[in-house]
Coordinates of N, CA, C and O in Angstrom, one line a residue:
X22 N 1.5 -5.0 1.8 CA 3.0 -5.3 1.7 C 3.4 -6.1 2.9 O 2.7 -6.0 3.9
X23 N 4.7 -7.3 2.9 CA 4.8 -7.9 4.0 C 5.9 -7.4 4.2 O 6.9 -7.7 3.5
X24 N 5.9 -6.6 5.2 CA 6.9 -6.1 6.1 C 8.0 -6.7 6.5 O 9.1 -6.1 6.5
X25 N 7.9 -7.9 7.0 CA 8.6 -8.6 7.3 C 9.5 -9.3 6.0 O 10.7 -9.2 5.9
X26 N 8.8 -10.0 5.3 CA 9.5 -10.0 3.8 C 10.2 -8.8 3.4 O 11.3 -9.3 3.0
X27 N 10.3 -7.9 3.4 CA 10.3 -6.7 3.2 C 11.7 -6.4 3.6 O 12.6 -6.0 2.8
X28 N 12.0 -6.8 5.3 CA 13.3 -6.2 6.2 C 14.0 -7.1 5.6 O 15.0 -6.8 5.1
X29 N 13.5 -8.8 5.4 CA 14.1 -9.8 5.3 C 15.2 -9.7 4.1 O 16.4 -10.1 4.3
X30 N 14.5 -9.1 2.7 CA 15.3 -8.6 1.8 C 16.1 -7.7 2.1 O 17.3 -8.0 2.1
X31 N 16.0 -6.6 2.2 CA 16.9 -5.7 3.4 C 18.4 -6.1 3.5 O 19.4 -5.8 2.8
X32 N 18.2 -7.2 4.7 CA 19.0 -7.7 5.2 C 20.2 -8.8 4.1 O 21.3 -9.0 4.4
X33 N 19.3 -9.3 2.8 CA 20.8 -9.8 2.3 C 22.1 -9.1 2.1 O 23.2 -9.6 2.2
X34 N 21.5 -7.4 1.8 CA 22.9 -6.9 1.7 C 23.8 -6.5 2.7 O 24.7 -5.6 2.5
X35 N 23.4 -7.3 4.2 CA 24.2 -7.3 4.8 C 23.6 -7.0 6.4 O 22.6 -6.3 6.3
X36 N 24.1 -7.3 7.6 CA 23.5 -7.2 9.0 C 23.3 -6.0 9.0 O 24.1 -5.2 8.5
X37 N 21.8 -5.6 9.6 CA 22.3 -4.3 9.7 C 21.1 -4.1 11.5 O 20.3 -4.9 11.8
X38 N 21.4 -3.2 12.1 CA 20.6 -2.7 13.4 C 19.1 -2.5 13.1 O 18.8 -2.4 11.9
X39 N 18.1 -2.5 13.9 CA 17.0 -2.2 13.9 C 16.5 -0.5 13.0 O 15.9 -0.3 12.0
X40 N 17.1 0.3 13.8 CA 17.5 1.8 13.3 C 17.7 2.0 11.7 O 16.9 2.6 10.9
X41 N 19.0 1.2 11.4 CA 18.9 1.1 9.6 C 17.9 0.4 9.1 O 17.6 0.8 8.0
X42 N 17.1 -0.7 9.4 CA 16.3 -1.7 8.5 C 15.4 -0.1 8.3 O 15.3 0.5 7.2
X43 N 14.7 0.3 9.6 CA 14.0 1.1 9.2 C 14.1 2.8 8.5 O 13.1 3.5 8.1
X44 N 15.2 3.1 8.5 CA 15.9 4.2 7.7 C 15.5 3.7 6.2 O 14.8 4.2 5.3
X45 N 16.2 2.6 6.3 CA 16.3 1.5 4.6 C 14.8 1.8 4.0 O 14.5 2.5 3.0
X46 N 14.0 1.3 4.8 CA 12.4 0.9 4.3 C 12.4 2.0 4.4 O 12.9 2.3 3.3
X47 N 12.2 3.2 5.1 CA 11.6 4.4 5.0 C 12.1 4.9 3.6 O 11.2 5.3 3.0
X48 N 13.0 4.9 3.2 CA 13.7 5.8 2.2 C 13.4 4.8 0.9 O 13.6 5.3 -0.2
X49 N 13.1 3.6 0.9 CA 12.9 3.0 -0.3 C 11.2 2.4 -0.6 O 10.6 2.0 -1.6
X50 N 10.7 2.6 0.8 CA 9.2 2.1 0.7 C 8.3 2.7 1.0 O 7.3 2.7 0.3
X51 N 8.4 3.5 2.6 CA 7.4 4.4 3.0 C 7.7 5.8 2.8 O 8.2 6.4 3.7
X52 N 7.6 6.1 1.9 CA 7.0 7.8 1.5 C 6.1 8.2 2.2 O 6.2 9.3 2.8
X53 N 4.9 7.3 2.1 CA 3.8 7.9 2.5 C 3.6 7.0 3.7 O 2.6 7.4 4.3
X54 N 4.1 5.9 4.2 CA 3.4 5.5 5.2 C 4.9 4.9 6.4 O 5.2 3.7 6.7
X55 N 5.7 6.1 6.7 CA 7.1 5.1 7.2 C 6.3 4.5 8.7 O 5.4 4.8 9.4
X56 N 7.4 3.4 8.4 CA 7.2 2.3 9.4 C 7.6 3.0 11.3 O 8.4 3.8 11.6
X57 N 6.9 2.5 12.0 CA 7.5 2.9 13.7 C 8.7 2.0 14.1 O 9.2 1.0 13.5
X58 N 8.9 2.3 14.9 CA 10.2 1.5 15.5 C 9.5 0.0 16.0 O 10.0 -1.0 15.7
X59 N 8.1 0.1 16.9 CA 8.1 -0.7 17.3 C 7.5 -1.6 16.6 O 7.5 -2.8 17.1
X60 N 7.0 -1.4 15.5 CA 6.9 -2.4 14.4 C 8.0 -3.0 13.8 O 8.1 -4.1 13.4
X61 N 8.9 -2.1 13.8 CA 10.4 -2.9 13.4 C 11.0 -3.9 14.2 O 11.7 -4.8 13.8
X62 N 10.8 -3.6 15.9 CA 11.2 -4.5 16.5 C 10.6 -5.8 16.8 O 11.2 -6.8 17.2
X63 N 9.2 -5.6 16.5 CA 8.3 -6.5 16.7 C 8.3 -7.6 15.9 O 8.2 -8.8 16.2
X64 N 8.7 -7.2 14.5 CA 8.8 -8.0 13.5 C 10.2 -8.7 13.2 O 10.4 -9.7 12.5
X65 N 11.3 -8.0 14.0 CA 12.4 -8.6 13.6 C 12.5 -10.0 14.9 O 13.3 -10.9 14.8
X66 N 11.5 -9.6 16.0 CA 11.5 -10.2 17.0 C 10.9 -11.5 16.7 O 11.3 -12.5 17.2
X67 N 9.7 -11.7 15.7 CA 9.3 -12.7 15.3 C 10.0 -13.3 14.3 O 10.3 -14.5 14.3
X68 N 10.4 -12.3 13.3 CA 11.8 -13.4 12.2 C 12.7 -14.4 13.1 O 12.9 -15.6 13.0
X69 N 13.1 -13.2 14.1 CA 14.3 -14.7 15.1 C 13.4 -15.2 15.9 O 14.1 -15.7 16.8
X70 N 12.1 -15.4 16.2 CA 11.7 -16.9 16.6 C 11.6 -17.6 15.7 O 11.9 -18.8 15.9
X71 N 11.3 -17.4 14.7 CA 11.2 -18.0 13.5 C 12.0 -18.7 13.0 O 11.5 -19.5 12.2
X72 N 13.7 -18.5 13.2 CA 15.0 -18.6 12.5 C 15.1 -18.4 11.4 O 15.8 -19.1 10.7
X73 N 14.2 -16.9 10.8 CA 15.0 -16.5 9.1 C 16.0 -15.1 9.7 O 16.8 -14.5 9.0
X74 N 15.7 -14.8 10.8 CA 17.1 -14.1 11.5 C 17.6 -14.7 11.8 O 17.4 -15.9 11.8
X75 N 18.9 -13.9 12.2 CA 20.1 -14.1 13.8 C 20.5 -13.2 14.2 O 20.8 -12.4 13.3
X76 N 20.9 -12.9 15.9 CA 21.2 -11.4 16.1 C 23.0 -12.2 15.8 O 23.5 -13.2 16.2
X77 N 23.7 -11.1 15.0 CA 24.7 -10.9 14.3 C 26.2 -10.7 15.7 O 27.3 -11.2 15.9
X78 N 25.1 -9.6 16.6 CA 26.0 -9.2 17.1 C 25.5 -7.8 18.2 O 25.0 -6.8 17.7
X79 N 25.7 -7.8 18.9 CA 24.9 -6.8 20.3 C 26.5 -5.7 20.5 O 27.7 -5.9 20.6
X80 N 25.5 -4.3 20.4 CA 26.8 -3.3 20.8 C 25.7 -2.6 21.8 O 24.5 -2.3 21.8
X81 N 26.9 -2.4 22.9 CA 26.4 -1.4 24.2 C 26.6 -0.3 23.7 O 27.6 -0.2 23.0
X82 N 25.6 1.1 23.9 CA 25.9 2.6 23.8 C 25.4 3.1 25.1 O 25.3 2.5 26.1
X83 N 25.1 4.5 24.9 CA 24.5 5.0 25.7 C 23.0 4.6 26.3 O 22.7 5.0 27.4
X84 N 22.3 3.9 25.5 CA 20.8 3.7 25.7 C 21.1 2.1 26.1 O 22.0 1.6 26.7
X85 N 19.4 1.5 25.3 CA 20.0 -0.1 25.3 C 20.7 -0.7 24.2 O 20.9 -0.1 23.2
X86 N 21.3 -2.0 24.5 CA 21.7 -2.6 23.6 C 21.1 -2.6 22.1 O 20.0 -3.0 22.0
X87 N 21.7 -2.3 21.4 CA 21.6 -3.0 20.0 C 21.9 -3.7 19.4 O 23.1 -3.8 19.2
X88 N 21.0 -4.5 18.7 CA 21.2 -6.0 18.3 C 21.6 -5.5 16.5 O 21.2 -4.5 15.9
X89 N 22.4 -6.4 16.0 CA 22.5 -6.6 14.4 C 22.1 -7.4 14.0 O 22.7 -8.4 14.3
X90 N 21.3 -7.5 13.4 CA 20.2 -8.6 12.8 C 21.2 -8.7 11.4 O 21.8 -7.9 10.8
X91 N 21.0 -10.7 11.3 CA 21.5 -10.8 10.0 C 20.7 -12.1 9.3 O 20.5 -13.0 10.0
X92 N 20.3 -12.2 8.0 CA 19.4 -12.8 7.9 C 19.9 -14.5 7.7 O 21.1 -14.5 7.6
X93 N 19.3 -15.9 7.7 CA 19.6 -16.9 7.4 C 19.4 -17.9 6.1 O 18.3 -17.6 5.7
X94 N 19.8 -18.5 5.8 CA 19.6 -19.7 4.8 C 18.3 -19.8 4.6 O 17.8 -19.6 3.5
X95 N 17.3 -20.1 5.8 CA 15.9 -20.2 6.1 C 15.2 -18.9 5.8 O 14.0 -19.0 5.6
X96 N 15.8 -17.9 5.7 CA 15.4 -16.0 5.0 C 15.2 -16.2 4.0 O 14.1 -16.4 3.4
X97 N 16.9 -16.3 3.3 CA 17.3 -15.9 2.2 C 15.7 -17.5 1.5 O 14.9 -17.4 0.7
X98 N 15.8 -17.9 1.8 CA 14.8 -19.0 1.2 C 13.3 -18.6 1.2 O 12.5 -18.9 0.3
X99 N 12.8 -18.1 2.2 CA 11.7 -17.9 2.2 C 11.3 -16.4 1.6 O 10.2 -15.9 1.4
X100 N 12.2 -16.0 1.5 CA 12.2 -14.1 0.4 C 12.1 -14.7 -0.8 O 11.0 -14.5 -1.2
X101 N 13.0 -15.5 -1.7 CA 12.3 -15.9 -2.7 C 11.5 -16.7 -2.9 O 11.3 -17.0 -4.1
X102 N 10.8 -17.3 -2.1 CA 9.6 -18.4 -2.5 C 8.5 -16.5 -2.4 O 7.9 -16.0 -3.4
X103 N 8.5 -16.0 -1.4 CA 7.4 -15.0 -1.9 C 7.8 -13.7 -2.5 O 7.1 -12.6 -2.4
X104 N 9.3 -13.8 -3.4 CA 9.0 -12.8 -4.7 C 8.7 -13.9 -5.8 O 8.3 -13.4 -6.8
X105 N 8.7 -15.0 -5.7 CA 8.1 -15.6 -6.8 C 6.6 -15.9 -7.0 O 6.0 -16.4 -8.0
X106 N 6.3 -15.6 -5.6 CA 4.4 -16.2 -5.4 C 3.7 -14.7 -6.1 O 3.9 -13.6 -5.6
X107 N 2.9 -14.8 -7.3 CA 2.5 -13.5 -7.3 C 1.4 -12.8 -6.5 O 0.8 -13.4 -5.6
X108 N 1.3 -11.8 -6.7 CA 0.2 -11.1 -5.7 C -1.8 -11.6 -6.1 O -2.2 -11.5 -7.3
X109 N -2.1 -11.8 -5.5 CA -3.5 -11.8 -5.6 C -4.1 -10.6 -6.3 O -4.4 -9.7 -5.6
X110 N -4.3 -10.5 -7.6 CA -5.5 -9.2 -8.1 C -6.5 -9.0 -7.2 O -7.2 -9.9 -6.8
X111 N -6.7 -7.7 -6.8 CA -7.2 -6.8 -5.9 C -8.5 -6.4 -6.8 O -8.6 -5.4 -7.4
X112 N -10.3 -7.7 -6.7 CA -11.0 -7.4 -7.7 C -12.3 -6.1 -7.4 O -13.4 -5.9 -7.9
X113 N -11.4 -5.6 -6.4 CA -12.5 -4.3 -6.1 C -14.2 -4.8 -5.6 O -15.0 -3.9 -5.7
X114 N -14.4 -5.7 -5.4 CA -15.7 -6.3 -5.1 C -16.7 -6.1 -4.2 O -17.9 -6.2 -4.4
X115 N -16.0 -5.6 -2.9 CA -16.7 -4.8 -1.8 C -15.9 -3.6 -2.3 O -14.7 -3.8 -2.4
X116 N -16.4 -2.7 -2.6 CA -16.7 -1.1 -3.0 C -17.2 -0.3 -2.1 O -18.3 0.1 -2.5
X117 N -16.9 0.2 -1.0 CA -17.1 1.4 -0.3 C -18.0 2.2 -1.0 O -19.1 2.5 -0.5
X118 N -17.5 2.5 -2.0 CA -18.0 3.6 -3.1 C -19.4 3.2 -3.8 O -20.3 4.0 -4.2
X119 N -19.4 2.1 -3.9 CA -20.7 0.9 -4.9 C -21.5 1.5 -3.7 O -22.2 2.5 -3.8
X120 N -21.5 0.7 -2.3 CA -22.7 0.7 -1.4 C -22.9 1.7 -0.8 O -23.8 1.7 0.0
X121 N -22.2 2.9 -1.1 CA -22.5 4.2 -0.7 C -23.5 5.2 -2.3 O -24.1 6.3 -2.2
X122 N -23.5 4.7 -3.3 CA -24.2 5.2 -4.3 C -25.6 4.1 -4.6 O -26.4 4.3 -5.5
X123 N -25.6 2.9 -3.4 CA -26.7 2.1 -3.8 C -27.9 2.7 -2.6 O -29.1 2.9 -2.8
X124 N -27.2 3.0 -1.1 CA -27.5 3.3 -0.3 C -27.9 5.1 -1.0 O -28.7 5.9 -0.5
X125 N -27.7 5.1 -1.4 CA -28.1 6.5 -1.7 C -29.3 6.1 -2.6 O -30.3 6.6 -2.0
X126 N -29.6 5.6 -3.5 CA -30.6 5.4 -4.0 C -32.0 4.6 -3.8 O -33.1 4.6 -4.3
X127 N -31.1 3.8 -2.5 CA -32.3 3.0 -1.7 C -33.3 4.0 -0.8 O -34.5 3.9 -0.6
X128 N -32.0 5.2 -0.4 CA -33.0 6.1 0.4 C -33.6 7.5 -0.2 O -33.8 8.6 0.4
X129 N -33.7 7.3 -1.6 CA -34.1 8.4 -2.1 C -33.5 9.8 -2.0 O -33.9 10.9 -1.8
X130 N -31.7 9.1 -2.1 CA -30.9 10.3 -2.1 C -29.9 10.5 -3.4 O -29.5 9.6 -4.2
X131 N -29.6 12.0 -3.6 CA -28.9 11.8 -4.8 C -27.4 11.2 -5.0 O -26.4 11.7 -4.6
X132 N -27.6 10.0 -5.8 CA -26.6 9.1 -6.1 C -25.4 9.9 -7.2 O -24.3 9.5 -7.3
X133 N -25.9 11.5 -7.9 CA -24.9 11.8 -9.2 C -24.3 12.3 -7.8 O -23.2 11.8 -7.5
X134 N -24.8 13.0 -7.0 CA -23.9 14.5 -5.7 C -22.8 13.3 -5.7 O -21.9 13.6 -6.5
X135 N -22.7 12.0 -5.2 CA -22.1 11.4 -4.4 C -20.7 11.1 -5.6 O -19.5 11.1 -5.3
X136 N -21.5 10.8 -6.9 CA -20.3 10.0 -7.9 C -19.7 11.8 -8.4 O -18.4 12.0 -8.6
X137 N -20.4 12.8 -8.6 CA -19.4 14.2 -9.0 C -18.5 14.8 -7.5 O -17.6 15.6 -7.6
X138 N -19.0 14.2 -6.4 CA -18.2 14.6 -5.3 C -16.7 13.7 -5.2 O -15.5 14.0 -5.0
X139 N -17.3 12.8 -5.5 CA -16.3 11.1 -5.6 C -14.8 11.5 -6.9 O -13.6 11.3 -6.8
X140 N -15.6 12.2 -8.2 CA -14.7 12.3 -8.9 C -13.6 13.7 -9.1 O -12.6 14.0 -9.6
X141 N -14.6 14.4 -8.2 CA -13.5 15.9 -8.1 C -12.2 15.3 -6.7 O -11.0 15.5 -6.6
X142 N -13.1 14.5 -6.0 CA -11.5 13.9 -4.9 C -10.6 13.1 -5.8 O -9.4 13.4 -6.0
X143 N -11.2 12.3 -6.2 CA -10.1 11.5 -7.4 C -9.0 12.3 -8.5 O -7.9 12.0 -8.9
X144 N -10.0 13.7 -8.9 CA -9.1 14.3 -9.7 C -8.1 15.4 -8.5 O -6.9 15.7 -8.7
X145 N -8.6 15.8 -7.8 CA -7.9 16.4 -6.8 C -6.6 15.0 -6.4 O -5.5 15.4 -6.3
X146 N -6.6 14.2 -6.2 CA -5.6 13.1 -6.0 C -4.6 13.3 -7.5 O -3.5 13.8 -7.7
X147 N -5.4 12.9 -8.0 CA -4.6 12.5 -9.3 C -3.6 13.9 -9.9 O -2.5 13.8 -10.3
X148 N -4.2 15.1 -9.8 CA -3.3 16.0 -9.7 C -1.8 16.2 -8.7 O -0.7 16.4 -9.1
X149 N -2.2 16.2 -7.5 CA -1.0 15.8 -6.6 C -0.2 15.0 -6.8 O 1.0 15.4 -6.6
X150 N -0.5 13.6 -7.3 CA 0.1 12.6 -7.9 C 0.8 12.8 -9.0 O 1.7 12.0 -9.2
X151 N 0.7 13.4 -9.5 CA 1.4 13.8 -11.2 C 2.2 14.8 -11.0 O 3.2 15.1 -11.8
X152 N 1.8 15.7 -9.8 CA 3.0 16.8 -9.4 C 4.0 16.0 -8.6 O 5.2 16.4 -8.6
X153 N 3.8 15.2 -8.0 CA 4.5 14.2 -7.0 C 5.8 13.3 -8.1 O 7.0 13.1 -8.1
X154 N 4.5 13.0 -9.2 CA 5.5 12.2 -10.1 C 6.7 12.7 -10.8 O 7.6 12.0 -11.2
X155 N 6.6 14.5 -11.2 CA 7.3 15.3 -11.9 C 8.5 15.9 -11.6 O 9.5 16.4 -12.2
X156 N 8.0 15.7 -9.9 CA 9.5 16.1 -9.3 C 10.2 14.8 -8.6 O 11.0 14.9 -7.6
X157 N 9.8 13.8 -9.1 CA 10.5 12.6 -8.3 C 11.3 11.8 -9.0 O 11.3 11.9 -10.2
X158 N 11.8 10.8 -8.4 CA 12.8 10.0 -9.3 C 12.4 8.9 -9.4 O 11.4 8.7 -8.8
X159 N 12.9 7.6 -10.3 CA 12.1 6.7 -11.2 C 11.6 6.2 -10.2 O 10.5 5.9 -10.7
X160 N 11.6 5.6 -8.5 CA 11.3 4.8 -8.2 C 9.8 5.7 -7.6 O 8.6 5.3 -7.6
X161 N 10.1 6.5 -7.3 CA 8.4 7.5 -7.0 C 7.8 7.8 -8.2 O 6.7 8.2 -7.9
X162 N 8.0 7.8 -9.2 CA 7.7 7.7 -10.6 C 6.9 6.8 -10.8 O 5.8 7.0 -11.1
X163 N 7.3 5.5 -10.7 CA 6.7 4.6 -10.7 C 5.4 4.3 -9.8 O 4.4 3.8 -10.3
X164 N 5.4 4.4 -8.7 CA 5.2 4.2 -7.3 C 3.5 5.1 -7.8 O 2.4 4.4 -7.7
X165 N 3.6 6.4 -8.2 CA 3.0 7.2 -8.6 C 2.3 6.5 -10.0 O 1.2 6.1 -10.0
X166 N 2.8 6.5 -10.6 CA 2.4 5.8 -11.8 C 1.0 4.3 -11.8 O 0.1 4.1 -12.6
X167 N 1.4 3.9 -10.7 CA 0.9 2.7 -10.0 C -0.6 3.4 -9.6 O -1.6 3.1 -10.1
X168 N -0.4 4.6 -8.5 CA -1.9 4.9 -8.3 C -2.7 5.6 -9.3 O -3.8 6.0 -9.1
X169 N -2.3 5.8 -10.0 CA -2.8 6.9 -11.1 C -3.4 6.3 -12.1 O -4.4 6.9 -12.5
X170 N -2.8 5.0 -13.0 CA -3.5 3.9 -13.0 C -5.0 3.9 -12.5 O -6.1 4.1 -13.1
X171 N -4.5 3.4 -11.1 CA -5.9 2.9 -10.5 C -7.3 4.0 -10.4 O -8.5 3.7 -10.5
X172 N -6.7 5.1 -10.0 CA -7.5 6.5 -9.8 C -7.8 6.5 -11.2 O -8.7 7.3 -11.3
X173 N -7.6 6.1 -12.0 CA -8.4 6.5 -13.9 C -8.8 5.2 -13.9 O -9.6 5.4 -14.8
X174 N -9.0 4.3 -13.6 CA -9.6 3.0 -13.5 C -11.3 3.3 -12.7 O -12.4 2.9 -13.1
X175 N -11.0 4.2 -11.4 CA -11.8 4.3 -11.0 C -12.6 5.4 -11.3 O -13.8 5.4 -11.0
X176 N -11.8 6.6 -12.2 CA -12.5 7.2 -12.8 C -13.9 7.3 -14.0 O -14.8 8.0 -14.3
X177 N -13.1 5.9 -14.5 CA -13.8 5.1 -15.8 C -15.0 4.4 -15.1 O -16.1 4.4 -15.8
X178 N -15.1 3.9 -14.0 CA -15.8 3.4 -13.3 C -17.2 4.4 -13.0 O -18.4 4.1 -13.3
X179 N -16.7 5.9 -12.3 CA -17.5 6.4 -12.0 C -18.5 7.4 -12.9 O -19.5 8.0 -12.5
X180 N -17.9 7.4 -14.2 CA -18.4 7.8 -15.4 C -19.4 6.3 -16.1 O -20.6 6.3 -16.4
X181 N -18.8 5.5 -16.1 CA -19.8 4.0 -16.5 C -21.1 4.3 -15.4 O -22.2 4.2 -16.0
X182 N -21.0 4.7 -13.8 CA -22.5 4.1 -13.2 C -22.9 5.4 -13.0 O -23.9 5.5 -12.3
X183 N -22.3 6.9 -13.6 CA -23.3 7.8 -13.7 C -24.2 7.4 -15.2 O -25.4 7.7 -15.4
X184 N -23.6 6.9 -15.7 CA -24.3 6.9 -16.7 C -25.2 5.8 -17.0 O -26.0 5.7 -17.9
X185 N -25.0 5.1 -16.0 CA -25.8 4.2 -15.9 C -27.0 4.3 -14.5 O -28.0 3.6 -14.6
X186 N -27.0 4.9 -13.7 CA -27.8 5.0 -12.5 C -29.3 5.4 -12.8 O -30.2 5.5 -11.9
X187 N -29.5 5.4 -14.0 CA -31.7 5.0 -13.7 C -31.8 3.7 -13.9 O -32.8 3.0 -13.6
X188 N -30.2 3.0 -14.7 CA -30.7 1.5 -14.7 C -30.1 1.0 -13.3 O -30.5 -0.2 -13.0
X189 N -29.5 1.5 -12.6 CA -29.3 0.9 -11.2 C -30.3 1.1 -10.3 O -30.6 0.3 -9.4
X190 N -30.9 2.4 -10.5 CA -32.1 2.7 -9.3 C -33.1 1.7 -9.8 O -33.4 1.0 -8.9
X191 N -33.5 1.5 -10.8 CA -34.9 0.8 -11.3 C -34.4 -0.7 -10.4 O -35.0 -1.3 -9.5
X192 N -32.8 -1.3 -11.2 CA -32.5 -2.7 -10.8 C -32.5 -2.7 -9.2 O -33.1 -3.6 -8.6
X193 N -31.7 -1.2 -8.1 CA -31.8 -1.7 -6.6 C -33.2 -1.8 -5.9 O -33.5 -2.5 -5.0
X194 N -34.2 -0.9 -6.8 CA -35.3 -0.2 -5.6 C -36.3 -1.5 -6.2 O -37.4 -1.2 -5.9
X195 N -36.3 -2.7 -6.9 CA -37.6 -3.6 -7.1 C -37.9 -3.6 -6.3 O -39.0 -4.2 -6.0

């Protein structure tokens, strides 16, 4: 995800402080991974070298200053050029999981331990996920929906190379 893209949309609906961008994102993006402060400043630090910010407006409190970031012409332009660029398909190619079941067979280890260990965590995921999904609202629904997907993608996977693995040991170990 581009973070920065990310605040940049944020910001059309209006200036807002460092503190809200990241409340914003936290509560609409990171569930599971909210953002730090100082990644928020970092990045909003580089939008206004960039000029798709501008600080709006500085209020003194008790601490330091706080800036209001508000976004620009040069933002609002570059947030839709990349909601329109689509994402790159993600073709799983380097597999963690592949060279850890090849390695296993190169060294005369059991390759099923690794794919029935592999798929009780996947279903252990996939369970949480569907309880996650049942008590949440459409946009965690979704969100959820998304990995669960992929976790049965990769389930199909690991059912395809158990069932295939004397033709993979014969094809790695020539």
């Amino acid at each position: 995800m581009s973070i920065g893209h990310t605040l940049l949309g944020l910001l059309e609906s209006g200036p807002r402080h460092g503190y809200d961008l990241k409340r914003a994102f936290d509560e609409k993006f990171g569930h599971d991974r909210p953002l730090h402060y100082g990644q928020v400043y970092s990045t909003m630090s580089r939008l206004l070298k960039n000029g798709l910010v501008e600080v709006d407006g500085i209020e003194a409190g008790g601490g330091p200053e706080r800036k209001r970031y508000a976004i620009t012409e040069a933002g609002i332009t570059d947030v839709e050029r990349w909601l329109a660029t689509p994402e790159k398909p993600e073709p799983y190619l380097q597999s963690t999981l592949y060279t850890k079941v090849v390695l296993a067979l190169l060294t005369s280890r059991n390759a099923a331990d690794i794919l029935d260990t592999q798929r009780s965590e996947h279903l252990r995921s996939m369970r949480i996920l569907t309880d996650r999904k049942r008590k949440g609202d459409l946009a965690d629904q979704l969100i959820c929906d998304h990995a669960l997907f992929h976790l049965e993608a990769d389930l199909r996977w690991l059912e395809l190379t158990a069932a295939r693995l004397d033709k993979l040991r014969e094809a790695v170990i020539r």
